[in-house]
Coordinates of C-alpha atoms and ligand atoms in Angstrom, one line a residue:
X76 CA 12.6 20.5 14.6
X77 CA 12.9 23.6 12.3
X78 CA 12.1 23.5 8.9
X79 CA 12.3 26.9 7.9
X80 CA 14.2 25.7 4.2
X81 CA 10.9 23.2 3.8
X82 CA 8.4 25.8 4.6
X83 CA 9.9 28.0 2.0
X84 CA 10.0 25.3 -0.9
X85 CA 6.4 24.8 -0.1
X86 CA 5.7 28.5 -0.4
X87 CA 7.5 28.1 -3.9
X88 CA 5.7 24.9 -4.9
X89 CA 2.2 25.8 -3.9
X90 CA 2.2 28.2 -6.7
X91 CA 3.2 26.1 -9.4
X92 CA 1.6 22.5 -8.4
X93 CA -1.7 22.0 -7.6
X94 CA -1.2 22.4 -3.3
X95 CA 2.2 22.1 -3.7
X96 CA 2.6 18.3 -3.9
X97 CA 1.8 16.1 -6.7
X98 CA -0.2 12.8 -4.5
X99 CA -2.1 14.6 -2.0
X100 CA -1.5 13.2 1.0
X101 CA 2.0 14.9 0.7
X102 CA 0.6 17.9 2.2
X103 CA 0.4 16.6 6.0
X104 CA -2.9 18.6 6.1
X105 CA -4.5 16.0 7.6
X106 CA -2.0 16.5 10.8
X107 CA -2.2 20.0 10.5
X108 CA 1.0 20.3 9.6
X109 CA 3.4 20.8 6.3
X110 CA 6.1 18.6 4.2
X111 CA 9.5 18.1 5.2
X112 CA 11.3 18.5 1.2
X113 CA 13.7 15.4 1.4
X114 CA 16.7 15.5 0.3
X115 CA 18.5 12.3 0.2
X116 CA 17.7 8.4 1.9
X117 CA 20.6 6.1 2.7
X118 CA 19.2 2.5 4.7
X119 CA 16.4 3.4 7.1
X120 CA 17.0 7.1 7.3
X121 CA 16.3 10.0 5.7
X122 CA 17.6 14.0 5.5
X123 CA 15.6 17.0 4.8
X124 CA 16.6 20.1 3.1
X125 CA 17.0 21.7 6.8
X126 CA 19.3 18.8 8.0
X127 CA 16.7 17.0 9.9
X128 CA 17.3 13.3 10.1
X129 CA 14.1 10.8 10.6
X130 CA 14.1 7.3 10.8
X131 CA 11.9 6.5 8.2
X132 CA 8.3 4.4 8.6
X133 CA 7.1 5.3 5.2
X134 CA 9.7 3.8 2.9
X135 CA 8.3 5.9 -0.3
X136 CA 5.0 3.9 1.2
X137 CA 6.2 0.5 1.1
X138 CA 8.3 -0.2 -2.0
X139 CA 11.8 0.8 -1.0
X140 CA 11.9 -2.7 1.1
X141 CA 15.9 -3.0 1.6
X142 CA 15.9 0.6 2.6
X143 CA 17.0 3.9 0.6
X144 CA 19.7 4.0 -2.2
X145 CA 20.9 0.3 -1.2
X146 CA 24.3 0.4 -3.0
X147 CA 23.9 -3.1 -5.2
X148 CA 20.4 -1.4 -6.5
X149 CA 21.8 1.5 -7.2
X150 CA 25.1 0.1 -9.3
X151 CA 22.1 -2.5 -11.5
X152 CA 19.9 1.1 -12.0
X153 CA 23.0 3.0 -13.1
X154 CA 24.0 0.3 -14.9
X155 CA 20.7 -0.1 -17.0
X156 CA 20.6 3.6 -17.4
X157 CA 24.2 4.1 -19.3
X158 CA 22.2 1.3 -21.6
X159 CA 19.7 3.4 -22.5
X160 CA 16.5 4.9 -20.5
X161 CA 14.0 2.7 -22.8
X162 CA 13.2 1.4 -26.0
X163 CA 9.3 1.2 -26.5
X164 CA 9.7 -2.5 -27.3
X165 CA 10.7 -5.8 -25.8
X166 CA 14.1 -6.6 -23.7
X167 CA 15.1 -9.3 -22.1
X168 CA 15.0 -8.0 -18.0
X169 CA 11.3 -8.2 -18.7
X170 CA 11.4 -11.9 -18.4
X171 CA 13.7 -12.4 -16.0
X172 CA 11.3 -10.1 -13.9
X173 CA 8.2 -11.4 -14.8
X174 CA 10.0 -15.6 -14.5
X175 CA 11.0 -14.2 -10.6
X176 CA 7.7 -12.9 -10.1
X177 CA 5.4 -15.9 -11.4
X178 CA 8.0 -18.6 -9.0
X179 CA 6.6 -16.6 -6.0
X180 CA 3.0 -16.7 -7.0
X181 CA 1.6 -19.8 -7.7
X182 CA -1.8 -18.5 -8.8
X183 CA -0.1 -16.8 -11.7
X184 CA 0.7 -18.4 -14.8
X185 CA 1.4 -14.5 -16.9
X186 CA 1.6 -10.9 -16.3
X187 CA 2.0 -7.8 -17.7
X188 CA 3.7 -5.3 -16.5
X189 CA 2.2 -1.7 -16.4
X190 CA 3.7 1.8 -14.4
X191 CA 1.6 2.2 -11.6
X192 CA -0.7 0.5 -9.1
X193 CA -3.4 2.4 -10.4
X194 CA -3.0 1.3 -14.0
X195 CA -2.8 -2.4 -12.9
X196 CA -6.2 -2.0 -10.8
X197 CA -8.1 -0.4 -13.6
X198 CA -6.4 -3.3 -16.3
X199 CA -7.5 -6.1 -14.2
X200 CA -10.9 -4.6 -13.3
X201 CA -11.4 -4.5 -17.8
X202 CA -9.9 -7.8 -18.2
X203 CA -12.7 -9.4 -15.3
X204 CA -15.3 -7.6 -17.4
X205 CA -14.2 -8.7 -20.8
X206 CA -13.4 -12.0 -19.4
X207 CA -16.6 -12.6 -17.9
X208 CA -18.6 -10.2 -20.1
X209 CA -20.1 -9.1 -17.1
X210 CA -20.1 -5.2 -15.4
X211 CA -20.4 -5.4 -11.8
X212 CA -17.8 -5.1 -9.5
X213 CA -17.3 -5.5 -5.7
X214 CA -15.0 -3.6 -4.0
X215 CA -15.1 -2.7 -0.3
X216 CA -15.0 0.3 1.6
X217 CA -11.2 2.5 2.8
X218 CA -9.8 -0.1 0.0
X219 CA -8.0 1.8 -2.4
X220 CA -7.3 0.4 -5.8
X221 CA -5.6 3.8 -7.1
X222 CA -7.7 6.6 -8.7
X223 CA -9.1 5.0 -12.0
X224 CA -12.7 6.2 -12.5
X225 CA -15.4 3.1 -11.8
X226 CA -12.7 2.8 -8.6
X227 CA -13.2 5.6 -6.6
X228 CA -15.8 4.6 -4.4
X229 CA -15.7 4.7 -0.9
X230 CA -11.9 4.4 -1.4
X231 CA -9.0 4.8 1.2
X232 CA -6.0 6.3 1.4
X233 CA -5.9 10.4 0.3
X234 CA -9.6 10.2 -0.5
X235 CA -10.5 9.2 3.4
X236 CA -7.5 11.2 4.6
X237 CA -9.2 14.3 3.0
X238 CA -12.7 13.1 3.7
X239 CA -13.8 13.2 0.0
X240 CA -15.9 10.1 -0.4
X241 CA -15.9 9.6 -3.7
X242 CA -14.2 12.5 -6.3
X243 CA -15.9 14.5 -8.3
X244 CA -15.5 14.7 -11.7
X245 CA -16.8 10.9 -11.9
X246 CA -19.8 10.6 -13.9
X247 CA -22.7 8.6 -12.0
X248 CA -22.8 6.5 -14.6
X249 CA -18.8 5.6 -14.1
X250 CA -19.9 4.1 -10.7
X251 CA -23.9 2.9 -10.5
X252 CA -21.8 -0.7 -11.4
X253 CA -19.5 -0.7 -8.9
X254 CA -20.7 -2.1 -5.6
X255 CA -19.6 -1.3 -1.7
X256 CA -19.3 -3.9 0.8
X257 CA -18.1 -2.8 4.4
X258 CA -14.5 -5.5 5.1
X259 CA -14.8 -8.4 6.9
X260 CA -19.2 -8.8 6.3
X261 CA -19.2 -11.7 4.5
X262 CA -22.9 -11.9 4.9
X263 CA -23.5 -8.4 3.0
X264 CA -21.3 -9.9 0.0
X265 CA -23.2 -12.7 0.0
X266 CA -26.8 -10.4 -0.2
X267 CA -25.0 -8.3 -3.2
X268 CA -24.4 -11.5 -5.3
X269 CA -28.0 -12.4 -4.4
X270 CA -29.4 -9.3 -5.6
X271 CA -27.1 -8.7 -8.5
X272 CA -27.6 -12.4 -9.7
X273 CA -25.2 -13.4 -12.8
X274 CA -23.8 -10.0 -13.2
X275 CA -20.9 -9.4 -10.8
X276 CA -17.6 -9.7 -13.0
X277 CA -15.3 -9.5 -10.5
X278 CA -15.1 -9.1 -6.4
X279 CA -11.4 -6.3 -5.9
X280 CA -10.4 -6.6 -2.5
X281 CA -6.9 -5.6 -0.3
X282 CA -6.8 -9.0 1.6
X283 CA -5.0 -7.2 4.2
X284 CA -5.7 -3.3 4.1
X285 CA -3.6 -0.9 4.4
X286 CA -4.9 2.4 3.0
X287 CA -7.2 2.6 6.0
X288 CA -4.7 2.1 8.4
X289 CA -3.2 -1.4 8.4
X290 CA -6.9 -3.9 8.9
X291 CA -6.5 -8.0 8.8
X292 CA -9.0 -10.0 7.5
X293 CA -10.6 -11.8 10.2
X294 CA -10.8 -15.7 9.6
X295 CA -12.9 -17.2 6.9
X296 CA -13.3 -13.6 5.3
X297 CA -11.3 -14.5 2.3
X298 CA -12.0 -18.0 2.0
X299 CA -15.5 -17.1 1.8
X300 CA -15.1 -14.3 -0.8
X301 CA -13.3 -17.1 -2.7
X302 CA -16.1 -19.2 -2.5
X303 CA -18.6 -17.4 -3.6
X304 CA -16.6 -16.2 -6.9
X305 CA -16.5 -19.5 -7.6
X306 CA -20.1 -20.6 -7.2
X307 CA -21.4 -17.2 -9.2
X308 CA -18.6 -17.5 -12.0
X309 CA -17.0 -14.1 -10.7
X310 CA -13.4 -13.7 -10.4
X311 CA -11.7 -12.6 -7.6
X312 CA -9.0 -10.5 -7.4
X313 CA -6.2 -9.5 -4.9
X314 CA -4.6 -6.3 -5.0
X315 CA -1.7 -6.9 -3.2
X316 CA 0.6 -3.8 -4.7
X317 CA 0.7 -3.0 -1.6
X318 CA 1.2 -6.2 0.4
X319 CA 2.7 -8.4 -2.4
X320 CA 6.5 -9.5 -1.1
X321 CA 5.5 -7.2 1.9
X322 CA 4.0 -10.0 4.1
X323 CA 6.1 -12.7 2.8
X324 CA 7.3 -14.0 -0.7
X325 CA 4.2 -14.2 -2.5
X326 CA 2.4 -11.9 -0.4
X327 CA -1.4 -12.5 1.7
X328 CA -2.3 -15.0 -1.2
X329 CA 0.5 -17.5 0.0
X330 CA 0.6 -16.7 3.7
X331 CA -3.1 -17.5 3.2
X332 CA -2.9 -20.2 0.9
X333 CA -6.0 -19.1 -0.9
X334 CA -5.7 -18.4 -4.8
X335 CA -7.3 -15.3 -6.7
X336 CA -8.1 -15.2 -10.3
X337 CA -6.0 -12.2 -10.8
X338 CA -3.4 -10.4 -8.7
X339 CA -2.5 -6.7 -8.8
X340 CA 1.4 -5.5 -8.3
X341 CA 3.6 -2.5 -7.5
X342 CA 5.4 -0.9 -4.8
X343 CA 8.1 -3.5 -3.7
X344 CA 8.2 -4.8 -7.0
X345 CA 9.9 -2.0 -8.4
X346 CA 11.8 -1.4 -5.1
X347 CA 10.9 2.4 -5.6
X348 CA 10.8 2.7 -9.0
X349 CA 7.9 2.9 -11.5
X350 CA 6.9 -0.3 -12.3
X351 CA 3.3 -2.5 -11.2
X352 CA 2.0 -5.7 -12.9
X353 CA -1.3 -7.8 -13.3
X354 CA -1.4 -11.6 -13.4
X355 CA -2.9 -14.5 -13.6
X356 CA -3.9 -17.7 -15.1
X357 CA -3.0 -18.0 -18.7
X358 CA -6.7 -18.7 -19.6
X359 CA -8.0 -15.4 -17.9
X360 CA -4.4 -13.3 -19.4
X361 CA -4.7 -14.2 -22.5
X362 CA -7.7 -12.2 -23.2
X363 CA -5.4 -9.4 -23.4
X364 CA -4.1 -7.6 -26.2
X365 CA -2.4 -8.6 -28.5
X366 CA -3.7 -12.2 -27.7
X367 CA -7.1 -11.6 -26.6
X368 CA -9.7 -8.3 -27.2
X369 CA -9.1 -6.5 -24.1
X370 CA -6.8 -3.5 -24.7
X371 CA -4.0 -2.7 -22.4
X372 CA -1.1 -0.7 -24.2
X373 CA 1.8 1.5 -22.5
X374 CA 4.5 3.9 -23.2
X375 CA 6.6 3.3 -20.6
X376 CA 5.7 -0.3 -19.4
X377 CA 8.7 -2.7 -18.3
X378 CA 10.7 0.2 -18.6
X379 CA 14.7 -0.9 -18.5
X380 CA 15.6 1.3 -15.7
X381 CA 12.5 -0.1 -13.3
X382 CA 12.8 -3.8 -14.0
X383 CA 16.6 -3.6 -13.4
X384 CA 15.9 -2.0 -9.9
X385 CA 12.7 -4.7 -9.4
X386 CA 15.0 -8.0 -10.5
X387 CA 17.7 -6.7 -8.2
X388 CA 15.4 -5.9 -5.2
X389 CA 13.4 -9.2 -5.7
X390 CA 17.3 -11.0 -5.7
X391 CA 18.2 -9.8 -2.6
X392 CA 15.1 -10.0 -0.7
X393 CA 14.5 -13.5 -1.9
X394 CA 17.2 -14.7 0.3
X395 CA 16.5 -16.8 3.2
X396 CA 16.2 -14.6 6.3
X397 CA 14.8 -11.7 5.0
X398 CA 10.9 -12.1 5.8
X399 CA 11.8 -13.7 9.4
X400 CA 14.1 -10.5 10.0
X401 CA 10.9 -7.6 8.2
X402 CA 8.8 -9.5 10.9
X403 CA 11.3 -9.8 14.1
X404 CA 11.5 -5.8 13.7
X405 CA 8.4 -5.0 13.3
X406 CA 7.2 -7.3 16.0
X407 CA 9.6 -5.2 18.3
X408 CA 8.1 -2.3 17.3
X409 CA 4.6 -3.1 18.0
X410 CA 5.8 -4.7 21.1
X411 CA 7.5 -1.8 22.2
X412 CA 4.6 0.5 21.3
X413 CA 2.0 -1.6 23.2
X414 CA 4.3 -1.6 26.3
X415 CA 4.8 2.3 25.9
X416 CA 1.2 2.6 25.8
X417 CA 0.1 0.3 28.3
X418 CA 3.0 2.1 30.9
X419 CA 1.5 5.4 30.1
X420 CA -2.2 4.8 30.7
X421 CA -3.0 5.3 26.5
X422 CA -5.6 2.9 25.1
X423 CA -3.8 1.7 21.6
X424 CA -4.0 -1.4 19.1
X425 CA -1.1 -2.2 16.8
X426 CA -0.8 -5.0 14.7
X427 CA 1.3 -6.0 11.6
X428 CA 2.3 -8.7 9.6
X429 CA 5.4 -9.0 7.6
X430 CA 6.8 -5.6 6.9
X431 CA 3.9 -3.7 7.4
X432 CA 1.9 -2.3 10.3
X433 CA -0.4 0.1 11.6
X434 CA -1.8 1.5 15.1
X435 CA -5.1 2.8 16.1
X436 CA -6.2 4.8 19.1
X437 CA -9.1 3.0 19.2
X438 CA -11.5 1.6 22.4
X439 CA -12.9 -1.2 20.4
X440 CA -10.9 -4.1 17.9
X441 CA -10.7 -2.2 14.3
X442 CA -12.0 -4.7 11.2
X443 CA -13.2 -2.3 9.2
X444 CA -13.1 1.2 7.7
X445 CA -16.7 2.4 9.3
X446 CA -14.4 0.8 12.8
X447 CA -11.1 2.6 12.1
X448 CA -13.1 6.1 11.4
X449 CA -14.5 6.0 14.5
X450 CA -11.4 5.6 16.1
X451 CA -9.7 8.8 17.9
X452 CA -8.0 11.2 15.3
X453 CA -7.4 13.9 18.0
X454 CA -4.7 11.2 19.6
X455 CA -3.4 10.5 16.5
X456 CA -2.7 13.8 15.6
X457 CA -0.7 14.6 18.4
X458 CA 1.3 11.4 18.2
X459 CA 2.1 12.3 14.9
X460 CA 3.5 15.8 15.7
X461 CA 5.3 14.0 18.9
X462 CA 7.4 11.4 16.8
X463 CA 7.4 13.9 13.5
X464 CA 9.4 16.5 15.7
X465 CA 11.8 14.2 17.1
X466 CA 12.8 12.7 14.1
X467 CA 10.2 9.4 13.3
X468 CA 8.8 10.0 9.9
X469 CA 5.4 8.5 10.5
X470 CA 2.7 8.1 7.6
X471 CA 0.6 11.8 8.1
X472 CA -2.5 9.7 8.6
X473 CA -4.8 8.1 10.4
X474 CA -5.8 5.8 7.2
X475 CA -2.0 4.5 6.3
X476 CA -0.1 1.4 7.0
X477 CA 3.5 2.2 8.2
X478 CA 6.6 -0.1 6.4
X479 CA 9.9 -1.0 7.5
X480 CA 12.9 -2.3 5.6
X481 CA 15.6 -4.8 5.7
X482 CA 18.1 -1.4 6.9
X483 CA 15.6 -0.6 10.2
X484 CA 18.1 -2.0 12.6
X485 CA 17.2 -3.0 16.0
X486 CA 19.0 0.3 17.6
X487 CA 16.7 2.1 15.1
X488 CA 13.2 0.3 16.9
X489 CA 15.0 0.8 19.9
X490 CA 15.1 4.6 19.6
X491 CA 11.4 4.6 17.8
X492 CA 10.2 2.8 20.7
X493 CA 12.0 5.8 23.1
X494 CA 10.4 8.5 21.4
X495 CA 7.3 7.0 21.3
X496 CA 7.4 6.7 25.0
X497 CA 7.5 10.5 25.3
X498 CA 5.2 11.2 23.0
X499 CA 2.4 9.0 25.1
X500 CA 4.0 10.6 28.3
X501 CA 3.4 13.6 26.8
X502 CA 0.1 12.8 25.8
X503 CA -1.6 11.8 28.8
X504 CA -0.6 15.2 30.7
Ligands
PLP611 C1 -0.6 2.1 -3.8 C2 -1.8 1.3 -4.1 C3 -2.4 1.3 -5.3 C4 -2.1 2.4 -6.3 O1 -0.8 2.3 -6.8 P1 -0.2 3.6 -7.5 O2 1.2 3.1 -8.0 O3 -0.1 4.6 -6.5 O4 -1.1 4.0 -8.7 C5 -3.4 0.4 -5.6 N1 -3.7 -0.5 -4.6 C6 -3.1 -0.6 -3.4 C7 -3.6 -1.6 -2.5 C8 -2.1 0.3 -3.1 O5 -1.6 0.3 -1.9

């Protein structure tokens, strides 16, 4: 495909942002390859500034989940907008947000609402210390919980697309309390609460990860991490920006059934716009400000603009079919990648849940980060390039999860599913 209109806005922007992108994996340097400048997204598709049009697998990673510029969305953000573009204080859409929000988690009693997954991550992580004055914290390793400072450990995402283990610029004293436990070893978690006795504030885990690739928790993984927050007073806490009303209504927490102190927002919930949240029981939220003495404050939180796109998102997905529909498409795409794979000789696992899904080139089952490093980057490069050129927009790394949306029709997958087949014809010559 030619991008020759890209490759010059790239020239342009490399000289005025920092590698010409402003969230780094943007770049495609981990393919070894550049951006495609978008354009415009209408359903499942998307247009570059060349006139190339990709089905789309990204869906502005995860949150656009009814597809791009989905016309009833777009008349409630327009609407909100000719309001006003904010206030700084309290309106009502807030509530109406937050009410749809709490009746699909069960474990939540409040939340706030904050402008990024990041934000939300770093808020909960202070409320688990001030709440338990305690300062340890577990978090496991290719889990990303955005790029707050005692967070950037052994994270996913950019940091293990770019190999950059932890960034620097974060003092050593930012990070001696934050603890690494490789996913799914119950039995290392276990140790750490052992030989941290009485200290650990808080356990911060993706129960299904997605910034190292899409990983499942195996069985009893979870349940156990629950477990031992309870018997060491710790509280445990999901971030599920990624997966909440991804997997299902009420994300991994209530396909699981297994309830988490506190729960991190974002993505879908804004249904592309700005917009994340933390919750949680009322005794543990109401610690925060103004109620309690753990200070959270924000400009731009519950913005107008973003909770109009989130409460008309949430509306529309929460009907009936939606989740059985995110999961019969996706199914048929990891079907149809396992049979093209399996026809053409090319050793590769896929797996999914919900609207989300990932694949490894990879001889032996992935369950972890240290697993889904070692799996075969070489392969995944040139199936990248393959389905990139012929119009699948594919996440430009190893370490991401891949999202469809309620637009991804089934001639869409069926298509996919072609290409893919050529790519893996291609690649075995
Ligand atoms: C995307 C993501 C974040 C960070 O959210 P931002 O809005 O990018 O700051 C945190 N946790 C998880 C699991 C995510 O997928």
């Amino acid at each position: 495909m030619k991008r020759v209109v890209s490759k010059e806005m790239y020239r342009v922007a490399q000289n005025l942002i920092p590698g010409g992108v402003n969230s780094p994996v943007r770049t495609f340097r981990a393919v070894d390859d550049f951006p495609a400048f978008i354009e415009r997204g209408k359903g499942s598709c998307i247009w570059d500034v060349d006139g190339n049009k990709y089905i789309d697998y990204i869906m502005s990673w995860g949150a656009v989940v009814l597809g791009h510029a989905h016309d009833e969305v777009v008349d409630s953000v327009c609407e909100a907008a000719r309001k006003g573009f904010g206030f700084g204080t309290a309106t009502q859409g807030e509530s109406v947000l937050a009410e749809r929000i709490l009746s699909a988690f069960p474990a939540m009693d409040l939340l706030r609402f904050v402008s990024s997954g990041t934000e939300a991550c770093m808020t909960a992580i202070r409320l688990a210390r001030g709440y338990t004055k305690r300062d340890k914290l577990i978090k496991f390793t290719g889990n990303y919980h955005g790029h707050s400072d005692s967070l950037l450990v052994a994270a996913g995402s950019g940091l293990a697309t770019l190999s950059i283990p932890s960034s620097t610029g974060v003092p050593q004293s930012f990070i001696e309390n934050t603890l690494v436990a490789p996913f799914n070893n119950l039995n290392y978690v276990k140790e750490l609460f052992q030989q941290h006795k009485g200290q650990i504030a808080a356990i911060i885990v993706e129960p299904f990860v997605g910034n190292a690739g899409f990983i499942r928790p195996n069985k009893g993984f979870l349940e156990g991490l629950r477990e031992l927050c309870t018997d060491h007073g710790a509280l445990l806490i999901f971030d599920e920006v990624m997966t909440g009303f991804r997997l299902c209504w009420g994300g991994a927490q209530t396909l699981l059934n297994i309830a988490p102190d506190l729960t991190t927002l974002g993505k879908v919930i804004g249904g592309g716009l700005p917009i994340a949240a933390l919750g949680g029981k009322g005794e543990i939220m109401s610690h925060l400000a103004p109620l309690g003495s753990v200070y959270q404050a924000g400009t731009l939180s519950g913005n107008p603009i973003a909770v109009a796109s989130g409460i008309k998102t949430l509306e529309i997905l929460g009907k009936e079919d939606s989740y059985a529909k995110l999961s019969q498409i996706t199914q048929k795409l990891l079907n149809g990648i396992l049979e093209a794979a399996s026809q053409n000789g090319i050793k590769v696992q896929a797996d999914g849940e919900g609207g989300m899904f990932g694949i490894f080139f990879a001889q032996e089952h992935v369950e972890s980060f240290e697993d889904a490093k070692r799996s075969d980057l070489e392969m995944f490069k040139a199936f990248f390039k393959g389905v990139f050129n012929r119009g699948v927009y594919w996440a430009p790394s190893l370490f991401e999860a891949g999202f469809l949306s309620l637009a991804h029709s089934d001639a869409d997958i069926v298509k996919t599913v072609q290409v893919i087949h050529d790519v893996f014809r291609e690649m075995k010559q």
